[in-house]
JSON list of C-alpha atoms in Angstrom, two decimals:
[
{"chain": "A", "resi": 1, "resn": "UNK", "atom": "CA", "xyz": [12.88, -31.48, -57.03]},
{"chain": "A", "resi": 2, "resn": "UNK", "atom": "CA", "xyz": [15.57, -31.92, -59.77]},
{"chain": "A", "resi": 3, "resn": "UNK", "atom": "CA", "xyz": [18.71, -29.82, -59.34]},
{"chain": "A", "resi": 4, "resn": "UNK", "atom": "CA", "xyz": [19.51, -27.18, -61.92]},
{"chain": "A", "resi": 5, "resn": "UNK", "atom": "CA", "xyz": [22.98, -27.84, -63.45]},
{"chain": "A", "resi": 6, "resn": "UNK", "atom": "CA", "xyz": [25.44, -24.95, -63.21]},
{"chain": "A", "resi": 7, "resn": "UNK", "atom": "CA", "xyz": [26.39, -23.67, -66.66]},
{"chain": "A", "resi": 8, "resn": "UNK", "atom": "CA", "xyz": [30.01, -23.54, -67.77]},
{"chain": "A", "resi": 9, "resn": "UNK", "atom": "CA", "xyz": [28.83, -21.54, -70.83]},
{"chain": "A", "resi": 10, "resn": "UNK", "atom": "CA", "xyz": [25.69, -20.28, -72.46]},
{"chain": "A", "resi": 11, "resn": "UNK", "atom": "CA", "xyz": [25.58, -19.31, -76.17]},
{"chain": "A", "resi": 12, "resn": "UNK", "atom": "CA", "xyz": [22.59, -17.33, -77.47]},
{"chain": "A", "resi": 13, "resn": "UNK", "atom": "CA", "xyz": [22.00, -16.34, -81.09]},
{"chain": "A", "resi": 14, "resn": "UNK", "atom": "CA", "xyz": [25.72, -16.29, -81.89]},
{"chain": "A", "resi": 15, "resn": "UNK", "atom": "CA", "xyz": [26.46, -14.97, -85.38]},
{"chain": "A", "resi": 16, "resn": "UNK", "atom": "CA", "xyz": [29.80, -14.41, -87.09]},
{"chain": "A", "resi": 17, "resn": "UNK", "atom": "CA", "xyz": [30.14, -12.70, -90.52]},
{"chain": "A", "resi": 18, "resn": "UNK", "atom": "CA", "xyz": [33.26, -12.33, -92.51]},
{"chain": "A", "resi": 19, "resn": "UNK", "atom": "CA", "xyz": [33.86, -10.04, -95.46]},
{"chain": "A", "resi": 20, "resn": "UNK", "atom": "CA", "xyz": [35.91, -11.86, -98.21]},
{"chain": "A", "resi": 21, "resn": "UNK", "atom": "CA", "xyz": [36.62, -10.16, -101.57]},
{"chain": "A", "resi": 22, "resn": "UNK", "atom": "CA", "xyz": [33.83, -7.72, -100.90]},
{"chain": "A", "resi": 23, "resn": "UNK", "atom": "CA", "xyz": [31.23, -10.30, -100.08]},
{"chain": "A", "resi": 24, "resn": "UNK", "atom": "CA", "xyz": [29.80, -11.13, -96.64]},
{"chain": "A", "resi": 25, "resn": "UNK", "atom": "CA", "xyz": [30.19, -14.78, -95.56]},
{"chain": "A", "resi": 26, "resn": "UNK", "atom": "CA", "xyz": [27.78, -15.82, -92.78]},
{"chain": "A", "resi": 27, "resn": "UNK", "atom": "CA", "xyz": [29.88, -18.37, -90.90]},
{"chain": "A", "resi": 28, "resn": "UNK", "atom": "CA", "xyz": [27.47, -18.66, -87.95]},
{"chain": "A", "resi": 29, "resn": "UNK", "atom": "CA", "xyz": [23.78, -17.83, -88.26]},
{"chain": "A", "resi": 30, "resn": "UNK", "atom": "CA", "xyz": [22.35, -17.59, -84.77]},
{"chain": "A", "resi": 31, "resn": "UNK", "atom": "CA", "xyz": [23.67, -20.56, -82.86]},
{"chain": "A", "resi": 32, "resn": "UNK", "atom": "CA", "xyz": [22.31, -21.21, -79.34]},
{"chain": "A", "resi": 33, "resn": "UNK", "atom": "CA", "xyz": [23.05, -23.91, -76.74]},
{"chain": "A", "resi": 34, "resn": "UNK", "atom": "CA", "xyz": [23.95, -24.35, -73.11]},
{"chain": "A", "resi": 35, "resn": "UNK", "atom": "CA", "xyz": [26.97, -26.18, -71.74]},
{"chain": "A", "resi": 36, "resn": "UNK", "atom": "CA", "xyz": [26.51, -27.51, -68.22]},
{"chain": "A", "resi": 37, "resn": "UNK", "atom": "CA", "xyz": [29.59, -27.84, -66.09]},
{"chain": "A", "resi": 38, "resn": "UNK", "atom": "CA", "xyz": [31.26, -31.22, -66.66]},
{"chain": "A", "resi": 39, "resn": "UNK", "atom": "CA", "xyz": [29.67, -31.66, -70.11]},
{"chain": "A", "resi": 40, "resn": "UNK", "atom": "CA", "xyz": [31.69, -33.47, -72.82]},
{"chain": "A", "resi": 41, "resn": "UNK", "atom": "CA", "xyz": [30.68, -32.21, -76.27]},
{"chain": "A", "resi": 42, "resn": "UNK", "atom": "CA", "xyz": [31.70, -33.15, -79.76]},
{"chain": "A", "resi": 43, "resn": "UNK", "atom": "CA", "xyz": [31.10, -30.70, -82.59]},
{"chain": "A", "resi": 44, "resn": "UNK", "atom": "CA", "xyz": [30.69, -32.16, -86.04]},
{"chain": "A", "resi": 45, "resn": "UNK", "atom": "CA", "xyz": [29.78, -31.03, -89.55]},
{"chain": "A", "resi": 46, "resn": "UNK", "atom": "CA", "xyz": [31.14, -30.83, -93.12]},
{"chain": "A", "resi": 47, "resn": "UNK", "atom": "CA", "xyz": [33.69, -28.33, -94.20]},
{"chain": "A", "resi": 48, "resn": "UNK", "atom": "CA", "xyz": [32.29, -24.79, -94.18]},
{"chain": "A", "resi": 49, "resn": "UNK", "atom": "CA", "xyz": [29.69, -25.64, -91.57]},
{"chain": "A", "resi": 50, "resn": "UNK", "atom": "CA", "xyz": [31.05, -23.25, -88.93]},
{"chain": "A", "resi": 51, "resn": "UNK", "atom": "CA", "xyz": [32.88, -25.70, -86.58]},
{"chain": "A", "resi": 52, "resn": "UNK", "atom": "CA", "xyz": [36.16, -23.77, -86.51]},
{"chain": "A", "resi": 53, "resn": "UNK", "atom": "CA", "xyz": [34.44, -20.40, -86.26]},
{"chain": "A", "resi": 54, "resn": "UNK", "atom": "CA", "xyz": [32.47, -21.53, -83.27]},
{"chain": "A", "resi": 55, "resn": "UNK", "atom": "CA", "xyz": [35.57, -22.98, -81.59]},
{"chain": "A", "resi": 56, "resn": "UNK", "atom": "CA", "xyz": [37.44, -19.80, -82.10]},
{"chain": "A", "resi": 57, "resn": "UNK", "atom": "CA", "xyz": [34.62, -17.84, -80.51]},
{"chain": "A", "resi": 58, "resn": "UNK", "atom": "CA", "xyz": [34.33, -20.24, -77.58]},
{"chain": "A", "resi": 59, "resn": "UNK", "atom": "CA", "xyz": [38.15, -19.92, -77.05]},
{"chain": "A", "resi": 60, "resn": "UNK", "atom": "CA", "xyz": [37.98, -16.16, -77.04]},
{"chain": "A", "resi": 61, "resn": "UNK", "atom": "CA", "xyz": [40.25, -16.03, -80.11]},
{"chain": "A", "resi": 62, "resn": "UNK", "atom": "CA", "xyz": [37.66, -13.99, -82.00]},
{"chain": "A", "resi": 63, "resn": "UNK", "atom": "CA", "xyz": [34.59, -11.85, -81.33]},
{"chain": "A", "resi": 64, "resn": "UNK", "atom": "CA", "xyz": [31.06, -12.59, -82.56]},
{"chain": "A", "resi": 65, "resn": "UNK", "atom": "CA", "xyz": [29.30, -10.24, -84.95]},
{"chain": "A", "resi": 66, "resn": "UNK", "atom": "CA", "xyz": [26.24, -10.43, -82.68]},
{"chain": "A", "resi": 67, "resn": "UNK", "atom": "CA", "xyz": [24.72, -12.58, -79.97]},
{"chain": "A", "resi": 68, "resn": "UNK", "atom": "CA", "xyz": [26.03, -13.46, -76.51]},
{"chain": "A", "resi": 69, "resn": "UNK", "atom": "CA", "xyz": [28.55, -15.90, -75.11]},
{"chain": "A", "resi": 70, "resn": "UNK", "atom": "CA", "xyz": [28.57, -16.24, -71.35]},
{"chain": "A", "resi": 71, "resn": "UNK", "atom": "CA", "xyz": [31.56, -18.03, -69.89]},
{"chain": "A", "resi": 72, "resn": "UNK", "atom": "CA", "xyz": [31.10, -18.66, -66.23]},
{"chain": "A", "resi": 73, "resn": "UNK", "atom": "CA", "xyz": [28.43, -16.00, -66.23]},
{"chain": "A", "resi": 74, "resn": "UNK", "atom": "CA", "xyz": [30.56, -13.33, -67.88]},
{"chain": "A", "resi": 75, "resn": "UNK", "atom": "CA", "xyz": [29.69, -12.00, -71.39]},
{"chain": "A", "resi": 76, "resn": "UNK", "atom": "CA", "xyz": [32.84, -12.65, -73.48]},
{"chain": "A", "resi": 77, "resn": "UNK", "atom": "CA", "xyz": [31.44, -10.47, -76.28]},
{"chain": "A", "resi": 78, "resn": "UNK", "atom": "CA", "xyz": [31.76, -7.37, -74.00]},
{"chain": "A", "resi": 79, "resn": "UNK", "atom": "CA", "xyz": [35.37, -8.03, -72.98]},
{"chain": "A", "resi": 80, "resn": "UNK", "atom": "CA", "xyz": [38.21, -5.82, -74.21]},
{"chain": "A", "resi": 81, "resn": "UNK", "atom": "CA", "xyz": [41.42, -7.34, -75.68]},
{"chain": "A", "resi": 82, "resn": "UNK", "atom": "CA", "xyz": [43.27, -7.49, -72.29]},
{"chain": "A", "resi": 83, "resn": "UNK", "atom": "CA", "xyz": [40.29, -9.23, -70.66]},
{"chain": "A", "resi": 84, "resn": "UNK", "atom": "CA", "xyz": [40.03, -11.79, -73.57]},
{"chain": "A", "resi": 85, "resn": "UNK", "atom": "CA", "xyz": [43.75, -12.55, -73.19]},
{"chain": "A", "resi": 86, "resn": "UNK", "atom": "CA", "xyz": [43.43, -13.00, -69.45]},
{"chain": "A", "resi": 87, "resn": "UNK", "atom": "CA", "xyz": [40.41, -15.34, -69.96]},
{"chain": "A", "resi": 88, "resn": "UNK", "atom": "CA", "xyz": [42.25, -17.39, -72.51]},
{"chain": "A", "resi": 89, "resn": "UNK", "atom": "CA", "xyz": [45.30, -17.74, -70.24]},
{"chain": "A", "resi": 90, "resn": "UNK", "atom": "CA", "xyz": [43.55, -18.55, -66.98]},
{"chain": "A", "resi": 91, "resn": "UNK", "atom": "CA", "xyz": [40.27, -20.18, -67.73]},
{"chain": "A", "resi": 92, "resn": "UNK", "atom": "CA", "xyz": [40.52, -22.08, -71.10]},
{"chain": "A", "resi": 93, "resn": "UNK", "atom": "CA", "xyz": [42.81, -25.01, -71.97]},
{"chain": "A", "resi": 94, "resn": "UNK", "atom": "CA", "xyz": [43.59, -25.50, -75.65]},
{"chain": "A", "resi": 95, "resn": "UNK", "atom": "CA", "xyz": [44.56, -28.75, -77.44]},
{"chain": "A", "resi": 96, "resn": "UNK", "atom": "CA", "xyz": [45.40, -28.63, -81.15]},
{"chain": "A", "resi": 97, "resn": "UNK", "atom": "CA", "xyz": [45.70, -31.20, -83.86]},
{"chain": "A", "resi": 98, "resn": "UNK", "atom": "CA", "xyz": [49.25, -30.17, -84.71]},
{"chain": "A", "resi": 99, "resn": "UNK", "atom": "CA", "xyz": [50.38, -30.26, -80.99]},
{"chain": "A", "resi": 100, "resn": "UNK", "atom": "CA", "xyz": [52.14, -26.83, -81.36]},
{"chain": "A", "resi": 101, "resn": "UNK", "atom": "CA", "xyz": [55.17, -28.04, -79.32]},
{"chain": "A", "resi": 102, "resn": "UNK", "atom": "CA", "xyz": [58.56, -26.12, -79.47]},
{"chain": "A", "resi": 103, "resn": "UNK", "atom": "CA", "xyz": [61.06, -28.60, -80.92]},
{"chain": "A", "resi": 104, "resn": "UNK", "atom": "CA", "xyz": [64.03, -27.28, -78.97]},
{"chain": "A", "resi": 105, "resn": "UNK", "atom": "CA", "xyz": [62.31, -27.67, -75.55]},
{"chain": "A", "resi": 106, "resn": "UNK", "atom": "CA", "xyz": [61.98, -30.81, -73.43]},
{"chain": "A", "resi": 107, "resn": "UNK", "atom": "CA", "xyz": [58.59, -32.29, -72.37]},
{"chain": "A", "resi": 108, "resn": "UNK", "atom": "CA", "xyz": [58.59, -30.40, -69.08]},
{"chain": "A", "resi": 109, "resn": "UNK", "atom": "CA", "xyz": [59.79, -27.13, -70.67]},
{"chain": "A", "resi": 110, "resn": "UNK", "atom": "CA", "xyz": [56.91, -27.28, -73.25]},
{"chain": "A", "resi": 111, "resn": "UNK", "atom": "CA", "xyz": [54.44, -27.77, -70.49]},
{"chain": "A", "resi": 112, "resn": "UNK", "atom": "CA", "xyz": [55.90, -24.78, -68.61]},
{"chain": "A", "resi": 113, "resn": "UNK", "atom": "CA", "xyz": [55.45, -22.37, -71.58]},
{"chain": "A", "resi": 114, "resn": "UNK", "atom": "CA", "xyz": [52.10, -20.79, -70.45]},
{"chain": "A", "resi": 115, "resn": "UNK", "atom": "CA", "xyz": [53.64, -20.11, -67.04]},
{"chain": "A", "resi": 116, "resn": "UNK", "atom": "CA", "xyz": [56.76, -18.67, -68.65]},
{"chain": "A", "resi": 117, "resn": "UNK", "atom": "CA", "xyz": [54.80, -16.22, -70.75]},
{"chain": "A", "resi": 118, "resn": "UNK", "atom": "CA", "xyz": [52.62, -15.34, -67.75]},
{"chain": "A", "resi": 119, "resn": "UNK", "atom": "CA", "xyz": [55.66, -14.60, -65.59]},
{"chain": "A", "resi": 120, "resn": "UNK", "atom": "CA", "xyz": [54.67, -17.23, -63.07]},
{"chain": "A", "resi": 121, "resn": "UNK", "atom": "CA", "xyz": [57.38, -19.87, -63.49]},
{"chain": "A", "resi": 122, "resn": "UNK", "atom": "CA", "xyz": [59.08, -20.69, -60.14]},
{"chain": "A", "resi": 123, "resn": "UNK", "atom": "CA", "xyz": [60.09, -23.78, -58.27]},
{"chain": "A", "resi": 124, "resn": "UNK", "atom": "CA", "xyz": [56.60, -24.65, -57.12]},
{"chain": "A", "resi": 125, "resn": "UNK", "atom": "CA", "xyz": [55.04, -24.31, -60.62]},
{"chain": "A", "resi": 126, "resn": "UNK", "atom": "CA", "xyz": [57.91, -26.28, -62.12]},
{"chain": "A", "resi": 127, "resn": "UNK", "atom": "CA", "xyz": [57.04, -29.13, -59.78]},
{"chain": "A", "resi": 128, "resn": "UNK", "atom": "CA", "xyz": [53.51, -28.95, -60.96]},
{"chain": "A", "resi": 129, "resn": "UNK", "atom": "CA", "xyz": [54.62, -29.33, -64.56]},
{"chain": "A", "resi": 130, "resn": "UNK", "atom": "CA", "xyz": [56.43, -32.45, -63.64]},
{"chain": "A", "resi": 131, "resn": "UNK", "atom": "CA", "xyz": [53.36, -33.79, -61.96]},
{"chain": "A", "resi": 132, "resn": "UNK", "atom": "CA", "xyz": [51.30, -32.96, -65.05]},
{"chain": "A", "resi": 133, "resn": "UNK", "atom": "CA", "xyz": [53.80, -34.88, -67.21]},
{"chain": "A", "resi": 134, "resn": "UNK", "atom": "CA", "xyz": [53.41, -37.81, -64.89]},
{"chain": "A", "resi": 135, "resn": "UNK", "atom": "CA", "xyz": [49.56, -37.44, -65.06]},
{"chain": "A", "resi": 136, "resn": "UNK", "atom": "CA", "xyz": [49.60, -37.96, -68.82]},
{"chain": "A", "resi": 137, "resn": "UNK", "atom": "CA", "xyz": [51.94, -40.88, -68.61]},
{"chain": "A", "resi": 138, "resn": "UNK", "atom": "CA", "xyz": [55.22, -39.21, -69.52]},
{"chain": "A", "resi": 139, "resn": "UNK", "atom": "CA", "xyz": [57.02, -39.37, -66.12]},
{"chain": "A", "resi": 140, "resn": "UNK", "atom": "CA", "xyz": [59.91, -41.34, -67.86]},
{"chain": "A", "resi": 141, "resn": "UNK", "atom": "CA", "xyz": [60.12, -38.86, -70.77]},
{"chain": "A", "resi": 142, "resn": "UNK", "atom": "CA", "xyz": [60.65, -35.63, -68.83]},
{"chain": "A", "resi": 143, "resn": "UNK", "atom": "CA", "xyz": [63.89, -34.61, -70.66]},
{"chain": "A", "resi": 144, "resn": "UNK", "atom": "CA", "xyz": [62.82, -35.85, -74.16]},
{"chain": "A", "resi": 145, "resn": "UNK", "atom": "CA", "xyz": [62.24, -33.44, -76.99]},
{"chain": "A", "resi": 146, "resn": "UNK", "atom": "CA", "xyz": [59.22, -33.68, -79.44]},
{"chain": "A", "resi": 147, "resn": "UNK", "atom": "CA", "xyz": [61.35, -35.42, -82.17]},
{"chain": "A", "resi": 148, "resn": "UNK", "atom": "CA", "xyz": [62.00, -38.26, -79.64]},
{"chain": "A", "resi": 149, "resn": "UNK", "atom": "CA", "xyz": [58.29, -38.80, -79.01]},
{"chain": "A", "resi": 150, "resn": "UNK", "atom": "CA", "xyz": [55.46, -40.52, -80.86]},
{"chain": "A", "resi": 151, "resn": "UNK", "atom": "CA", "xyz": [52.54, -38.53, -82.10]},
{"chain": "A", "resi": 152, "resn": "UNK", "atom": "CA", "xyz": [50.37, -39.75, -79.22]},
{"chain": "A", "resi": 153, "resn": "UNK", "atom": "CA", "xyz": [53.14, -38.77, -76.68]},
{"chain": "A", "resi": 154, "resn": "UNK", "atom": "CA", "xyz": [53.36, -35.27, -78.25]},
{"chain": "A", "resi": 155, "resn": "UNK", "atom": "CA", "xyz": [49.63, -34.87, -77.87]},
{"chain": "A", "resi": 156, "resn": "UNK", "atom": "CA", "xyz": [49.93, -35.92, -74.27]},
{"chain": "A", "resi": 157, "resn": "UNK", "atom": "CA", "xyz": [52.39, -33.16, -73.79]},
{"chain": "A", "resi": 158, "resn": "UNK", "atom": "CA", "xyz": [50.00, -30.75, -75.36]},
{"chain": "A", "resi": 159, "resn": "UNK", "atom": "CA", "xyz": [47.19, -31.79, -73.07]},
{"chain": "A", "resi": 160, "resn": "UNK", "atom": "CA", "xyz": [49.45, -31.47, -70.03]},
{"chain": "A", "resi": 161, "resn": "UNK", "atom": "CA", "xyz": [50.33, -28.00, -71.23]},
{"chain": "A", "resi": 162, "resn": "UNK", "atom": "CA", "xyz": [46.66, -27.12, -71.53]},
{"chain": "A", "resi": 163, "resn": "UNK", "atom": "CA", "xyz": [46.17, -28.12, -67.88]},
{"chain": "A", "resi": 164, "resn": "UNK", "atom": "CA", "xyz": [48.97, -26.05, -66.48]},
{"chain": "A", "resi": 165, "resn": "UNK", "atom": "CA", "xyz": [46.64, -23.16, -65.34]},
{"chain": "A", "resi": 166, "resn": "UNK", "atom": "CA", "xyz": [44.03, -25.75, -64.07]},
{"chain": "A", "resi": 167, "resn": "UNK", "atom": "CA", "xyz": [41.21, -24.66, -66.45]},
{"chain": "A", "resi": 168, "resn": "UNK", "atom": "CA", "xyz": [37.72, -26.10, -65.93]},
{"chain": "A", "resi": 169, "resn": "UNK", "atom": "CA", "xyz": [36.89, -25.34, -69.67]},
{"chain": "A", "resi": 170, "resn": "UNK", "atom": "CA", "xyz": [38.90, -27.24, -72.35]},
{"chain": "A", "resi": 171, "resn": "UNK", "atom": "CA", "xyz": [38.69, -26.91, -76.14]},
{"chain": "A", "resi": 172, "resn": "UNK", "atom": "CA", "xyz": [40.23, -29.50, -78.51]},
{"chain": "A", "resi": 173, "resn": "UNK", "atom": "CA", "xyz": [40.48, -28.99, -82.21]},
{"chain": "A", "resi": 174, "resn": "UNK", "atom": "CA", "xyz": [40.73, -32.42, -84.02]},
{"chain": "A", "resi": 175, "resn": "UNK", "atom": "CA", "xyz": [42.84, -33.69, -81.16]},
{"chain": "A", "resi": 176, "resn": "UNK", "atom": "CA", "xyz": [43.26, -37.18, -82.72]},
{"chain": "A", "resi": 177, "resn": "UNK", "atom": "CA", "xyz": [43.44, -36.09, -86.30]},
{"chain": "A", "resi": 178, "resn": "UNK", "atom": "CA", "xyz": [47.09, -37.00, -86.79]},
{"chain": "A", "resi": 179, "resn": "UNK", "atom": "CA", "xyz": [47.02, -40.21, -84.76]},
{"chain": "A", "resi": 180, "resn": "UNK", "atom": "CA", "xyz": [46.51, -43.93, -85.56]},
{"chain": "A", "resi": 181, "resn": "UNK", "atom": "CA", "xyz": [43.69, -45.85, -83.90]},
{"chain": "A", "resi": 182, "resn": "UNK", "atom": "CA", "xyz": [45.81, -47.10, -80.98]},
{"chain": "A", "resi": 183, "resn": "UNK", "atom": "CA", "xyz": [47.02, -43.63, -80.10]},
{"chain": "A", "resi": 184, "resn": "UNK", "atom": "CA", "xyz": [43.54, -42.23, -80.70]},
{"chain": "A", "resi": 185, "resn": "UNK", "atom": "CA", "xyz": [42.16, -44.53, -78.14]},
{"chain": "A", "resi": 186, "resn": "UNK", "atom": "CA", "xyz": [44.82, -43.48, -75.65]},
{"chain": "A", "resi": 187, "resn": "UNK", "atom": "CA", "xyz": [44.17, -39.79, -76.09]},
{"chain": "A", "resi": 188, "resn": "UNK", "atom": "CA", "xyz": [40.37, -40.28, -75.79]},
{"chain": "A", "resi": 189, "resn": "UNK", "atom": "CA", "xyz": [40.89, -42.38, -72.61]},
{"chain": "A", "resi": 190, "resn": "UNK", "atom": "CA", "xyz": [42.89, -39.47, -71.15]},
{"chain": "A", "resi": 191, "resn": "UNK", "atom": "CA", "xyz": [40.25, -36.88, -72.16]},
{"chain": "A", "resi": 192, "resn": "UNK", "atom": "CA", "xyz": [37.54, -39.07, -70.65]},
{"chain": "A", "resi": 193, "resn": "UNK", "atom": "CA", "xyz": [39.48, -39.18, -67.40]},
{"chain": "A", "resi": 194, "resn": "UNK", "atom": "CA", "xyz": [39.83, -35.42, -67.33]},
{"chain": "A", "resi": 195, "resn": "UNK", "atom": "CA", "xyz": [36.14, -35.08, -68.01]},
{"chain": "A", "resi": 196, "resn": "UNK", "atom": "CA", "xyz": [35.33, -37.52, -65.25]},
{"chain": "A", "resi": 197, "resn": "UNK", "atom": "CA", "xyz": [37.35, -35.30, -62.87]},
{"chain": "A", "resi": 198, "resn": "UNK", "atom": "CA", "xyz": [34.92, -32.51, -63.66]},
{"chain": "A", "resi": 199, "resn": "UNK", "atom": "CA", "xyz": [36.42, -30.57, -66.54]},
{"chain": "A", "resi": 200, "resn": "UNK", "atom": "CA", "xyz": [34.14, -29.35, -69.28]},
{"chain": "A", "resi": 201, "resn": "UNK", "atom": "CA", "xyz": [35.37, -30.44, -72.71]},
{"chain": "A", "resi": 202, "resn": "UNK", "atom": "CA", "xyz": [34.33, -29.33, -76.21]},
{"chain": "A", "resi": 203, "resn": "UNK", "atom": "CA", "xyz": [36.13, -30.96, -79.13]},
{"chain": "A", "resi": 204, "resn": "UNK", "atom": "CA", "xyz": [35.78, -30.62, -82.89]},
{"chain": "A", "resi": 205, "resn": "UNK", "atom": "CA", "xyz": [36.14, -33.83, -84.92]},
{"chain": "A", "resi": 206, "resn": "UNK", "atom": "CA", "xyz": [35.14, -35.33, -88.17]},
{"chain": "A", "resi": 207, "resn": "UNK", "atom": "CA", "xyz": [35.43, -38.87, -86.81]},
{"chain": "A", "resi": 208, "resn": "UNK", "atom": "CA", "xyz": [32.34, -40.76, -85.66]},
{"chain": "A", "resi": 209, "resn": "UNK", "atom": "CA", "xyz": [34.27, -43.01, -83.41]},
{"chain": "A", "resi": 210, "resn": "UNK", "atom": "CA", "xyz": [35.65, -39.97, -81.61]},
{"chain": "A", "resi": 211, "resn": "UNK", "atom": "CA", "xyz": [32.26, -38.29, -81.30]},
{"chain": "A", "resi": 212, "resn": "UNK", "atom": "CA", "xyz": [30.86, -41.51, -79.82]},
{"chain": "A", "resi": 213, "resn": "UNK", "atom": "CA", "xyz": [33.18, -41.27, -76.86]},
{"chain": "A", "resi": 214, "resn": "UNK", "atom": "CA", "xyz": [31.61, -37.95, -75.88]},
{"chain": "A", "resi": 215, "resn": "UNK", "atom": "CA", "xyz": [28.32, -37.61, -74.07]},
{"chain": "A", "resi": 216, "resn": "UNK", "atom": "CA", "xyz": [26.74, -35.15, -76.44]},
{"chain": "A", "resi": 217, "resn": "UNK", "atom": "CA", "xyz": [27.15, -34.32, -80.19]},
{"chain": "A", "resi": 218, "resn": "UNK", "atom": "CA", "xyz": [26.24, -31.05, -81.88]},
{"chain": "A", "resi": 219, "resn": "UNK", "atom": "CA", "xyz": [26.15, -31.25, -85.64]},
{"chain": "A", "resi": 220, "resn": "UNK", "atom": "CA", "xyz": [26.51, -27.94, -87.58]},
{"chain": "A", "resi": 221, "resn": "UNK", "atom": "CA", "xyz": [25.51, -27.28, -91.17]},
{"chain": "A", "resi": 222, "resn": "UNK", "atom": "CA", "xyz": [25.67, -23.94, -93.04]},
{"chain": "A", "resi": 223, "resn": "UNK", "atom": "CA", "xyz": [26.15, -21.97, -89.80]},
{"chain": "A", "resi": 224, "resn": "UNK", "atom": "CA", "xyz": [23.17, -23.57, -88.08]},
{"chain": "A", "resi": 225, "resn": "UNK", "atom": "CA", "xyz": [22.76, -26.35, -85.45]},
{"chain": "A", "resi": 226, "resn": "UNK", "atom": "CA", "xyz": [21.40, -29.26, -87.42]},
{"chain": "A", "resi": 227, "resn": "UNK", "atom": "CA", "xyz": [21.09, -31.70, -84.46]},
{"chain": "A", "resi": 228, "resn": "UNK", "atom": "CA", "xyz": [22.08, -31.60, -80.71]},
{"chain": "A", "resi": 229, "resn": "UNK", "atom": "CA", "xyz": [21.87, -35.13, -79.28]},
{"chain": "A", "resi": 230, "resn": "UNK", "atom": "CA", "xyz": [22.89, -36.33, -75.86]},
{"chain": "A", "resi": 231, "resn": "UNK", "atom": "CA", "xyz": [23.76, -40.03, -75.30]}
]
């Protein structure tokens, strides 16, 4: 008998409408798919296809107009604002194209920021941040500031920061969009390692070579899933 995979997330008939200048824009038009734990998914599609809207919903940064989004069995659509904030802080790791590092802070201090805002920064968690810096290959850059780092190194800091709360569910928005081919390969190697360790990763990209490194690609068009293919 084949074992049934545990789901990290389940999305059913997810719809999102926006009202702009008095007109309703249908950004997502009933999107459904399952995300088994440990999956590695790339989301692609032309501008306006719904990629960013979907990522915002999966990251609990926005609420759907209708449909359900179960994260670890809990329906995110029914959470209040405090519950959404707690879910974002404790269960989801975010990686952005623009890194979003604070220029006045060192590598370790940037990694510490989620703990600082959560009031959980102490000697033990500081040590964990140093270990995360080493994990992403920045053990010799602990006291460097973003301006002293390459783009790839800055993205490594951002990835380490996303791991500080040990999330099993990671979302990446064009994580290699500002990087050259060498740095892109380094970041993709790192993400592949994190996925191999069991983390579920969903990334938005417009680059085929990035999508080819994932195990599954979902292509959106006009708010619908056009294709959903697993390698």
